[in-house]
């Protein structure tokens, strides 16, 4: 698997590998020091023999280019941070289907809702579930109950304590 880092970082790693080889280290030792496979070190060595310094250049990663440019992703993050209500939705909850609609409306790019989750993950966002709370919930009353009633009804003075897993009481024989 390709390590993280830009082309400069990867090329510097390859140059370091060649320098270690020139010092007389084995393929396996160079690979161990750089945290890569010996076959990679051998491939870099052979590429330099065939093409010279040009053999160390990093090639672009294969695959389809992203549909949204980096600038558009930043704009999408701003839209998401503003919240769904700002985008015209009645509730303050983002779903992948809603995000897909916003992307289509703002950027003219279609994403399947399943892929929107992957896109958001790449952007550093994670799935969140809202806490379910009753509309009638009274936080002040709950705090008061926790302070006054809970200490009175809990079984142990120190709070929760593990119970025996035995079906018999510890003192009986």
PDB file of N, CA, C and O in Angstrom, residues 58-86:
ATOM      1  N   UNK A  58       7.542  10.058  -8.858  1.00  0.00           N
ATOM      2  CA  UNK A  58       6.293   9.429  -8.430  1.00  0.00           C
ATOM      3  C   UNK A  58       5.255   9.620  -9.523  1.00  0.00           C
ATOM      4  O   UNK A  58       5.040  10.728  -9.997  1.00  0.00           O
ATOM      5  N   UNK A  59       4.633   8.518  -9.900  1.00  0.00           N
ATOM      6  CA  UNK A  59       3.567   8.592 -10.898  1.00  0.00           C
ATOM      7  C   UNK A  59       2.250   8.898 -10.202  1.00  0.00           C
ATOM      8  O   UNK A  59       2.057   8.544  -9.037  1.00  0.00           O
ATOM      9  N   UNK A  60       1.319   9.539 -10.899  1.00  0.00           N
ATOM     10  CA  UNK A  60       0.031   9.824 -10.268  1.00  0.00           C
ATOM     11  C   UNK A  60      -0.705   8.530  -9.915  1.00  0.00           C
ATOM     12  O   UNK A  60      -0.541   7.509 -10.587  1.00  0.00           O
ATOM     13  N   UNK A  61      -1.501   8.608  -8.866  1.00  0.00           N
ATOM     14  CA  UNK A  61      -2.252   7.423  -8.449  1.00  0.00           C
ATOM     15  C   UNK A  61      -3.341   7.134  -9.471  1.00  0.00           C
ATOM     16  O   UNK A  61      -4.014   8.057  -9.917  1.00  0.00           O
ATOM     17  N   UNK A  62      -3.508   5.878  -9.828  1.00  0.00           N
ATOM     18  CA  UNK A  62      -4.558   5.568 -10.789  1.00  0.00           C
ATOM     19  C   UNK A  62      -5.933   5.722 -10.147  1.00  0.00           C
ATOM     20  O   UNK A  62      -6.074   5.717  -8.938  1.00  0.00           O
ATOM     21  N   UNK A  63      -6.913   5.850 -10.968  1.00  0.00           N
ATOM     22  CA  UNK A  63      -8.278   5.954 -10.474  1.00  0.00           C
ATOM     23  C   UNK A  63      -8.970   7.172 -11.029  1.00  0.00           C
ATOM     24  O   UNK A  63      -8.351   8.071 -11.597  1.00  0.00           O
ATOM     25  N   UNK A  64     -10.252   7.169 -10.863  1.00  0.00           N
ATOM     26  CA  UNK A  64     -11.060   8.262 -11.370  1.00  0.00           C
ATOM     27  C   UNK A  64     -10.780   9.531 -10.562  1.00  0.00           C
ATOM     28  O   UNK A  64     -10.725   9.494  -9.336  1.00  0.00           O
ATOM     29  N   UNK A  65     -10.657  10.665 -11.241  1.00  0.00           N
ATOM     30  CA  UNK A  65     -10.462  11.908 -10.501  1.00  0.00           C
ATOM     31  C   UNK A  65     -11.726  12.251  -9.710  1.00  0.00           C
ATOM     32  O   UNK A  65     -12.833  11.894 -10.124  1.00  0.00           O
ATOM     33  N   UNK A  66     -11.586  12.934  -8.588  1.00  0.00           N
ATOM     34  CA  UNK A  66     -12.768  13.258  -7.782  1.00  0.00           C
ATOM     35  C   UNK A  66     -13.739  14.162  -8.543  1.00  0.00           C
ATOM     36  O   UNK A  66     -13.313  15.000  -9.342  1.00  0.00           O
ATOM     37  N   UNK A  67     -15.022  13.985  -8.292  1.00  0.00           N
ATOM     38  CA  UNK A  67     -16.041  14.803  -8.949  1.00  0.00           C
ATOM     39  C   UNK A  67     -16.038  16.228  -8.395  1.00  0.00           C
ATOM     40  O   UNK A  67     -16.327  17.174  -9.121  1.00  0.00           O
ATOM     41  N   UNK A  68     -15.765  16.362  -7.099  1.00  0.00           N
ATOM     42  CA  UNK A  68     -15.723  17.682  -6.482  1.00  0.00           C
ATOM     43  C   UNK A  68     -14.268  18.118  -6.306  1.00  0.00           C
ATOM     44  O   UNK A  68     -13.462  17.376  -5.752  1.00  0.00           O
ATOM     45  N   UNK A  69     -13.956  19.315  -6.755  1.00  0.00           N
ATOM     46  CA  UNK A  69     -12.614  19.855  -6.562  1.00  0.00           C
ATOM     47  C   UNK A  69     -12.433  20.203  -5.086  1.00  0.00           C
ATOM     48  O   UNK A  69     -13.399  20.303  -4.335  1.00  0.00           O
ATOM     49  N   UNK A  70     -11.198  20.407  -4.679  1.00  0.00           N
ATOM     50  CA  UNK A  70     -10.902  20.712  -3.278  1.00  0.00           C
ATOM     51  C   UNK A  70     -11.632  21.980  -2.823  1.00  0.00           C
ATOM     52  O   UNK A  70     -12.159  22.054  -1.716  1.00  0.00           O
ATOM     53  N   UNK A  71     -11.689  22.961  -3.695  1.00  0.00           N
ATOM     54  CA  UNK A  71     -12.389  24.207  -3.381  1.00  0.00           C
ATOM     55  C   UNK A  71     -13.886  23.942  -3.156  1.00  0.00           C
ATOM     56  O   UNK A  71     -14.505  24.521  -2.254  1.00  0.00           O
ATOM     57  N   UNK A  72     -14.462  23.066  -3.967  1.00  0.00           N
ATOM     58  CA  UNK A  72     -15.875  22.724  -3.806  1.00  0.00           C
ATOM     59  C   UNK A  72     -16.109  21.945  -2.511  1.00  0.00           C
ATOM     60  O   UNK A  72     -17.129  22.120  -1.855  1.00  0.00           O
ATOM     61  N   UNK A  73     -15.163  21.101  -2.134  1.00  0.00           N
ATOM     62  CA  UNK A  73     -15.291  20.362  -0.873  1.00  0.00           C
ATOM     63  C   UNK A  73     -15.280  21.324   0.311  1.00  0.00           C
ATOM     64  O   UNK A  73     -16.009  21.144   1.277  1.00  0.00           O
ATOM     65  N   UNK A  74     -14.434  22.339   0.246  1.00  0.00           N
ATOM     66  CA  UNK A  74     -14.407  23.332   1.322  1.00  0.00           C
ATOM     67  C   UNK A  74     -15.731  24.078   1.388  1.00  0.00           C
ATOM     68  O   UNK A  74     -16.267  24.352   2.462  1.00  0.00           O
ATOM     69  N   UNK A  75     -16.284  24.414   0.211  1.00  0.00           N
ATOM     70  CA  UNK A  75     -17.581  25.102   0.172  1.00  0.00           C
ATOM     71  C   UNK A  75     -18.676  24.190   0.727  1.00  0.00           C
ATOM     72  O   UNK A  75     -19.571  24.658   1.444  1.00  0.00           O
ATOM     73  N   UNK A  76     -18.609  22.895   0.426  1.00  0.00           N
ATOM     74  CA  UNK A  76     -19.578  21.938   0.958  1.00  0.00           C
ATOM     75  C   UNK A  76     -19.473  21.871   2.479  1.00  0.00           C
ATOM     76  O   UNK A  76     -20.495  21.848   3.175  1.00  0.00           O
ATOM     77  N   UNK A  77     -18.256  21.866   3.006  1.00  0.00           N
ATOM     78  CA  UNK A  77     -18.074  21.840   4.456  1.00  0.00           C
ATOM     79  C   UNK A  77     -18.714  23.078   5.092  1.00  0.00           C
ATOM     80  O   UNK A  77     -19.357  22.974   6.149  1.00  0.00           O
ATOM     81  N   UNK A  78     -18.590  24.233   4.454  1.00  0.00           N
ATOM     82  CA  UNK A  78     -19.218  25.446   4.981  1.00  0.00           C
ATOM     83  C   UNK A  78     -20.738  25.312   4.998  1.00  0.00           C
ATOM     84  O   UNK A  78     -21.396  25.714   5.955  1.00  0.00           O
ATOM     85  N   UNK A  79     -21.292  24.719   3.940  1.00  0.00           N
ATOM     86  CA  UNK A  79     -22.744  24.505   3.868  1.00  0.00           C
ATOM     87  C   UNK A  79     -23.180  23.555   4.981  1.00  0.00           C
ATOM     88  O   UNK A  79     -24.180  23.796   5.662  1.00  0.00           O
ATOM     89  N   UNK A  80     -22.418  22.485   5.182  1.00  0.00           N
ATOM     90  CA  UNK A  80     -22.774  21.506   6.214  1.00  0.00           C
ATOM     91  C   UNK A  80     -22.692  22.130   7.607  1.00  0.00           C
ATOM     92  O   UNK A  80     -23.543  21.862   8.459  1.00  0.00           O
ATOM     93  N   UNK A  81     -21.689  22.948   7.841  1.00  0.00           N
ATOM     94  CA  UNK A  81     -21.540  23.604   9.139  1.00  0.00           C
ATOM     95  C   UNK A  81     -22.673  24.591   9.410  1.00  0.00           C
ATOM     96  O   UNK A  81     -23.069  24.789  10.561  1.00  0.00           O
ATOM     97  N   UNK A  82     -23.208  25.202   8.353  1.00  0.00           N
ATOM     98  CA  UNK A  82     -24.318  26.141   8.519  1.00  0.00           C
ATOM     99  C   UNK A  82     -25.582  25.412   8.962  1.00  0.00           C
ATOM    100  O   UNK A  82     -26.461  26.006   9.577  1.00  0.00           O
ATOM    101  N   UNK A  83     -25.667  24.118   8.657  1.00  0.00           N
ATOM    102  CA  UNK A  83     -26.804  23.318   9.101  1.00  0.00           C
ATOM    103  C   UNK A  83     -27.852  23.125   8.024  1.00  0.00           C
ATOM    104  O   UNK A  83     -27.949  23.917   7.084  1.00  0.00           O
ATOM    105  N   UNK A  84     -28.650  22.071   8.177  1.00  0.00           N
ATOM    106  CA  UNK A  84     -29.680  21.769   7.182  1.00  0.00           C
ATOM    107  C   UNK A  84     -30.779  22.820   7.097  1.00  0.00           C
ATOM    108  O   UNK A  84     -31.325  23.067   6.034  1.00  0.00           O
ATOM    109  N   UNK A  85     -31.089  23.472   8.218  1.00  0.00           N
ATOM    110  CA  UNK A  85     -32.150  24.482   8.210  1.00  0.00           C
ATOM    111  C   UNK A  85     -31.750  25.634   7.288  1.00  0.00           C
ATOM    112  O   UNK A  85     -32.578  26.166   6.542  1.00  0.00           O
ATOM    113  N   UNK A  86     -30.473  25.996   7.298  1.00  0.00           N
ATOM    114  CA  UNK A  86     -29.987  27.066   6.419  1.00  0.00           C
ATOM    115  C   UNK A  86     -30.094  26.681   4.951  1.00  0.00           C
ATOM    116  O   UNK A  86     -30.170  27.552   4.078  1.00  0.00           O
TER     117      UNK A  86
END
